[in-house]
Amino acid sequence: MTRRPTLKHIAERVGVTASTVSLALRDDARISTTMRERVRQVALEVGYIYNRHAAGLRRGDSGTVALCLNDLGNPFFTEFIAAMEQRFRDQERMMLFCHAQESLTVQADFMRRMAEHGASGLILIPAAGTTGEDLPGAEASHLRHLPLVLLSRDIDGVEVDRVINDDARGMAMVVEHLLSLGHRRIAWLGGGNKTSTARDREQAFRTMLTRAGYPPDQNGICHGPTTMAFGHQGLEALMAQPRPPTAVVCFSDLIAFGAVAACHGLGLRPGVDISIAGFDDMNAAAYTTPPLTSVRVRTDLMGARASEMLLARIRGDQEAPRREMMTPELVVRETTGPVSSRDRD
C-alpha cells in the first residue's frame, strides 16, 4: 500500500524544514514568494494534499460553515444558496448544507454534528416549530458557543444575529394594491402558523383588511402546505363557495402557481375574472401564464448579508446581536386587475 505523502517528504525534496513547508502551504508572508511557489510545485508532484480542516482546527477556525434549510423543493430557499456560496467561496471557505425537511430532529442532529466536527459557524432557516431553546445561543444549549445567524424565519427567545424580510410591509403592499383595484372579497391561501413568515404574513393580511373595513370571511381563509397542489385545491374550494372571492392572496409563489393553474381548469382568466397575488417573487413568477403579481423578497441581499454577519462573528465580532430587516417590493404583473362590475359589492 502506497504511503500518503507528508510534509517531511516535501521538505526533503525542497531542502528545507517541515515547519517551513507548513508555513509555505499556508501562504505565510514570512516565507518568500519563490519558496512558496517551489513548495506548492513539489507538493503537487508528490501528490500531497494539504489538510485545511486539521490546520483550521488548530487555529480555532476550521474554514467550514454550515447551512440548514428546510424545503429544497421550494425555489425560494434554494435561491439563498447561490448568494451565500459565492461569499464563502471568496473567503476560501467550504459550505456544507442540510435539508432538514421541517424536522426538528434532523435539524438538531445536524447542528450537533456541525459542532462536533468543528464547523466555524451556522446559518439557519429554522424548521417549523423551532423555539429559542432549540438553538445555539440558548443558555441551556450545549451548542451555545457555535456562531449562528438566523435567516428568513425569525425565532423569539434567543439572542443571535438574524436577517429577515419585512413580511408585514410586503403584505400591506399587496392588500392596498387589491383594495385600490376595487376588490373587497379577498381570500387567503396560506401556510398555517408554525413559522414567523406564515404568522406575520397572515396577520398583516387580516389587519390590513380589517382596518379598511372589510374583515376577511373565515370561509375565505384556507391553510395548507406550501405547495402548488395546495394552491390548486384551495383555489377550487374557494371558487365553489356561494359567494367566491374576487381576489386571492397567497402565502407564497408556489401556492400562487397552483392557484393560477386551477383558474385555467375552471375557465377563469387570472387578472380579469379573478385576481391572484403571490409572495417571494421567485424567478419563475415572471414566466407564468399570465405573469404573476408578487412581492419581491431580496433573497440575494439577505443571503449575502447573513454570510457577512456570520463571517464577522467568526472573526471575533463581539457587538450585540443584530436584527436586520430587508425591505420588500411589490411587483405588479398580469394576474391582478380591477374587480369586474358584476362582482362589486
XYZ file of C-alpha atoms in Angstrom:
345
model
C 0.000 0.000 0.000
C 1.439 3.387 -1.064
C 2.148 5.706 1.850
C 0.479 9.090 1.807
C 2.996 11.909 1.211
C 3.815 14.033 4.259
C 5.324 17.431 4.955
C 8.612 15.659 5.648
C 8.685 14.214 2.118
C 8.254 17.671 0.616
C 10.838 19.163 2.969
C 13.430 16.585 1.915
C 12.786 17.312 -1.769
C 12.973 21.083 -1.336
C 15.795 21.101 1.205
C 14.008 22.953 3.997
C 12.371 22.036 7.286
C 8.875 20.587 7.600
C 7.793 23.701 9.507
C 8.887 25.879 6.578
C 6.833 23.704 4.232
C 3.832 24.063 6.515
C 4.149 27.852 6.558
C 4.565 27.963 2.781
C 1.420 25.908 2.202
C -0.487 28.335 4.428
C 0.810 31.276 2.342
C 2.571 32.710 5.369
C 4.172 36.052 4.467
C 7.340 35.088 6.349
C 8.145 32.680 3.521
C 9.302 34.205 0.239
C 7.039 34.029 -2.796
C 9.658 31.991 -4.645
C 9.858 29.423 -1.862
C 6.076 29.207 -1.555
C 5.762 28.506 -5.254
C 8.543 25.899 -5.083
C 6.880 24.128 -2.141
C 3.492 24.090 -3.869
C 5.046 22.677 -7.029
C 6.757 19.837 -5.162
C 3.574 19.153 -3.188
C 1.743 18.771 -6.490
C 4.418 16.459 -7.871
C 4.359 14.101 -4.885
C 0.566 14.178 -4.570
C 0.440 15.882 -1.197
C -2.992 17.148 -0.124
C -2.976 19.951 2.423
C -5.411 19.188 5.245
C -7.052 22.583 5.632
C -9.610 21.235 8.082
C -6.975 19.994 10.520
C -4.967 23.184 10.171
C -8.091 25.233 10.747
C -8.965 23.327 13.892
C -5.518 24.113 15.249
C -6.195 27.800 14.579
C -9.692 27.595 16.074
C -11.334 28.187 12.686
C -11.973 25.128 10.530
C -12.882 27.151 7.433
C -16.173 25.256 7.227
C -19.562 26.935 7.502
C -22.917 25.199 7.614
C -26.356 25.997 6.216
C -29.520 24.264 7.354
C -32.658 24.819 5.282
C -35.977 23.053 5.207
C -37.515 22.729 1.765
C -35.298 22.076 -1.246
C -38.463 21.665 -3.299
C -39.177 25.363 -2.792
C -37.040 27.560 -5.086
C -37.381 30.422 -2.611
C -34.987 28.660 -0.249
C -32.569 27.390 -2.869
C -32.129 30.948 -4.171
C -30.376 31.782 -0.891
C -27.677 29.207 -1.575
C -26.153 30.956 -4.596
C -25.704 34.251 -2.749
C -24.123 32.618 0.282
C -21.946 30.145 -1.580
C -20.268 32.926 -3.563
C -19.464 34.925 -0.428
C -17.941 31.924 1.304
C -16.017 30.827 -1.783
C -14.481 34.300 -1.991
C -13.228 33.710 1.556
C -11.914 30.238 0.621
C -14.432 28.610 2.915
C -16.349 25.405 2.350
C -20.113 25.368 2.856
C -21.967 22.265 3.999
C -25.732 22.154 3.982
C -28.533 20.063 5.390
C -32.065 19.575 4.078
C -33.955 19.203 7.353
C -37.381 18.846 5.692
C -39.049 20.773 8.541
C -37.909 18.116 11.030
C -36.786 19.406 14.421
C -34.977 16.109 14.996
C -32.978 16.299 11.759
C -32.209 19.957 12.394
C -30.961 19.292 15.933
C -28.836 16.356 14.776
C -27.222 18.455 12.030
C -26.380 21.282 14.418
C -24.867 18.827 16.880
C -22.781 17.166 14.180
C -21.538 20.501 12.876
C -20.413 21.463 16.374
C -18.715 18.085 16.851
C -16.880 18.422 13.527
C -15.679 21.912 14.351
C -17.779 23.992 11.958
C -16.862 27.647 12.327
C -20.453 28.865 12.154
C -24.008 28.128 11.089
C -26.713 29.878 9.072
C -30.127 28.501 9.922
C -33.504 28.807 8.226
C -35.346 27.285 11.191
C -37.657 24.316 10.856
C -41.325 24.960 11.560
C -41.921 24.882 15.307
C -38.358 25.784 16.309
C -38.085 27.639 19.619
C -35.250 29.527 21.241
C -34.365 26.510 23.381
C -33.587 24.514 20.227
C -30.869 26.882 19.040
C -27.197 27.582 19.635
C -27.146 30.647 21.848
C -29.788 29.438 24.269
C -28.349 29.218 27.759
C -29.348 25.568 28.068
C -27.851 24.640 24.718
C -24.625 22.664 24.536
C -24.134 24.419 21.174
C -24.232 27.941 22.587
C -20.660 28.737 21.512
C -21.364 27.983 17.830
C -21.778 31.296 15.926
C -25.275 31.430 14.459
C -27.258 33.645 12.088
C -30.984 33.142 11.553
C -32.184 33.702 8.001
C -35.704 34.411 6.684
C -37.581 32.908 9.634
C -37.376 34.647 12.994
C -37.321 32.976 16.421
C -38.073 34.602 19.766
C -36.155 33.890 22.929
C -32.570 33.712 21.670
C -30.009 36.496 21.304
C -28.407 35.850 17.920
C -27.952 37.716 14.648
C -30.799 37.463 12.152
C -31.674 38.674 8.659
C -35.370 38.674 7.839
C -37.785 40.173 5.355
C -40.328 42.810 6.364
C -43.245 40.481 5.658
C -45.837 42.754 7.247
C -44.856 45.621 4.974
C -44.884 43.382 1.917
C -48.343 42.066 2.720
C -49.627 45.588 3.303
C -48.495 46.464 -0.219
C -50.443 43.544 -1.691
C -53.664 44.284 0.179
C -53.505 48.004 -0.610
C -52.968 47.154 -4.281
C -56.027 44.894 -4.403
C -58.204 47.350 -2.486
C -57.219 50.083 -4.936
C -58.483 47.836 -7.742
C -61.896 47.648 -6.090
C -61.622 44.210 -4.501
C -63.433 43.664 -1.227
C -63.921 39.875 -1.040
C -60.269 38.913 -0.726
C -59.331 35.367 0.321
C -56.148 33.873 1.786
C -54.297 30.707 0.821
C -51.645 30.316 3.487
C -49.242 28.081 5.294
C -50.501 27.873 8.873
C -48.811 29.391 11.910
C -45.693 27.344 12.633
C -43.182 29.823 11.174
C -42.737 33.547 11.677
C -43.199 34.190 7.961
C -46.559 32.394 7.887
C -47.770 34.148 11.029
C -46.556 37.607 10.052
C -47.929 37.498 6.524
C -51.358 36.239 7.547
C -51.621 38.633 10.473
C -50.769 41.570 8.222
C -53.331 40.354 5.682
C -56.058 40.230 8.337
C -55.045 43.544 9.906
C -54.992 45.487 6.648
C -58.416 44.255 5.546
C -59.940 44.874 8.961
C -58.581 48.423 9.099
C -60.052 49.064 5.653
C -63.450 47.932 6.905
C -63.500 44.576 5.116
C -62.534 41.921 7.682
C -61.825 38.603 5.972
C -64.527 35.950 5.996
C -63.348 32.807 7.804
C -64.606 30.789 4.832
C -62.051 32.668 2.787
C -59.089 31.633 4.959
C -57.511 28.357 3.834
C -54.412 26.777 5.359
C -52.230 24.074 3.898
C -48.687 23.128 2.866
C -46.556 25.435 0.759
C -47.096 23.505 -2.471
C -48.619 24.058 -5.885
C -51.012 21.180 -5.180
C -52.450 23.017 -2.182
C -52.782 26.200 -4.230
C -54.684 24.303 -6.920
C -57.017 22.571 -4.465
C -57.502 25.687 -2.365
C -58.493 27.860 -5.305
C -61.015 25.274 -6.469
C -62.534 25.142 -2.971
C -62.757 28.925 -2.729
C -64.430 29.282 -6.107
C -67.010 26.614 -5.201
C -68.400 28.818 -2.420
C -71.777 30.591 -2.880
C -70.012 33.981 -2.864
C -66.496 33.299 -4.098
C -63.713 35.838 -3.638
C -62.785 38.314 -6.345
C -59.129 38.157 -5.316
C -56.828 35.683 -3.586
C -53.595 36.447 -1.760
C -51.196 33.508 -1.470
C -48.607 32.993 1.261
C -46.004 32.120 -1.378
C -45.479 31.992 -5.122
C -45.575 28.192 -5.070
C -49.141 28.297 -3.787
C -49.982 31.027 -6.298
C -48.633 28.954 -9.197
C -51.085 26.203 -8.285
C -53.930 28.694 -7.942
C -53.245 30.143 -11.395
C -53.214 26.641 -12.880
C -56.574 25.914 -11.229
C -58.037 29.045 -12.819
C -57.277 27.708 -16.271
C -59.058 24.460 -15.433
C -62.105 26.376 -14.184
C -62.250 28.606 -17.234
C -61.252 31.695 -15.249
C -58.862 34.335 -16.549
C -56.363 35.422 -13.870
C -56.260 39.203 -13.730
C -59.680 39.501 -15.383
C -62.176 37.150 -13.738
C -60.180 36.841 -10.521
C -57.011 38.437 -9.183
C -54.220 36.336 -7.688
C -51.111 37.611 -5.909
C -48.118 35.660 -4.662
C -45.263 36.416 -2.291
C -41.471 35.944 -2.753
C -41.199 36.806 -6.485
C -39.305 33.672 -7.434
C -37.579 33.682 -10.806
C -40.462 31.701 -12.321
C -43.065 34.309 -11.328
C -42.342 36.420 -14.401
C -42.904 33.444 -16.715
C -46.254 32.037 -15.602
C -49.264 32.442 -17.889
C -50.086 35.199 -17.238
C -47.088 36.583 -15.310
C -47.676 36.634 -11.550
C -48.054 39.718 -9.384
C -45.866 39.100 -6.341
C -43.895 40.660 -3.502
C -40.187 40.581 -4.233
C -38.086 39.263 -1.370
C -34.408 40.034 -1.938
C -33.015 36.575 -1.318
C -29.727 37.664 -2.892
C -29.216 40.533 -0.465
C -30.478 38.541 2.506
C -28.179 35.604 1.764
C -25.180 37.855 1.228
C -25.849 39.827 4.399
C -26.315 36.694 6.509
C -22.964 35.442 5.204
C -21.235 38.704 6.090
C -22.708 38.685 9.586
C -21.572 35.115 10.197
C -18.051 35.843 8.930
C -17.861 38.815 11.295
C -18.783 36.589 14.242
C -16.213 34.001 13.196
C -13.585 36.751 13.143
C -14.496 37.588 16.728
C -17.037 40.399 16.431
C -18.369 40.988 19.948
C -21.107 43.523 19.172
C -24.640 42.955 20.432
C -26.763 40.656 18.228
C -28.179 42.434 15.193
C -31.612 42.137 13.633
C -31.645 43.347 10.038
C -34.940 43.621 8.184
C -34.932 43.811 4.388
C -37.474 45.952 2.554
C -39.632 44.081 0.004
C -41.055 45.425 -3.252
C -44.441 44.870 -4.888
C -44.061 43.709 -8.484
C -47.346 44.187 -10.336
C -47.793 41.927 -13.331
C -50.850 40.484 -15.072
C -52.589 38.239 -12.524
C -54.141 41.210 -10.728
C -56.631 43.634 -12.244
C -59.752 45.675 -11.473
C -62.705 43.869 -9.970
C -65.347 43.230 -12.622
C -68.536 45.306 -12.413
C -70.682 42.215 -11.784
C -68.627 41.313 -8.716
C -68.724 44.684 -6.986
C -70.414 44.577 -3.576
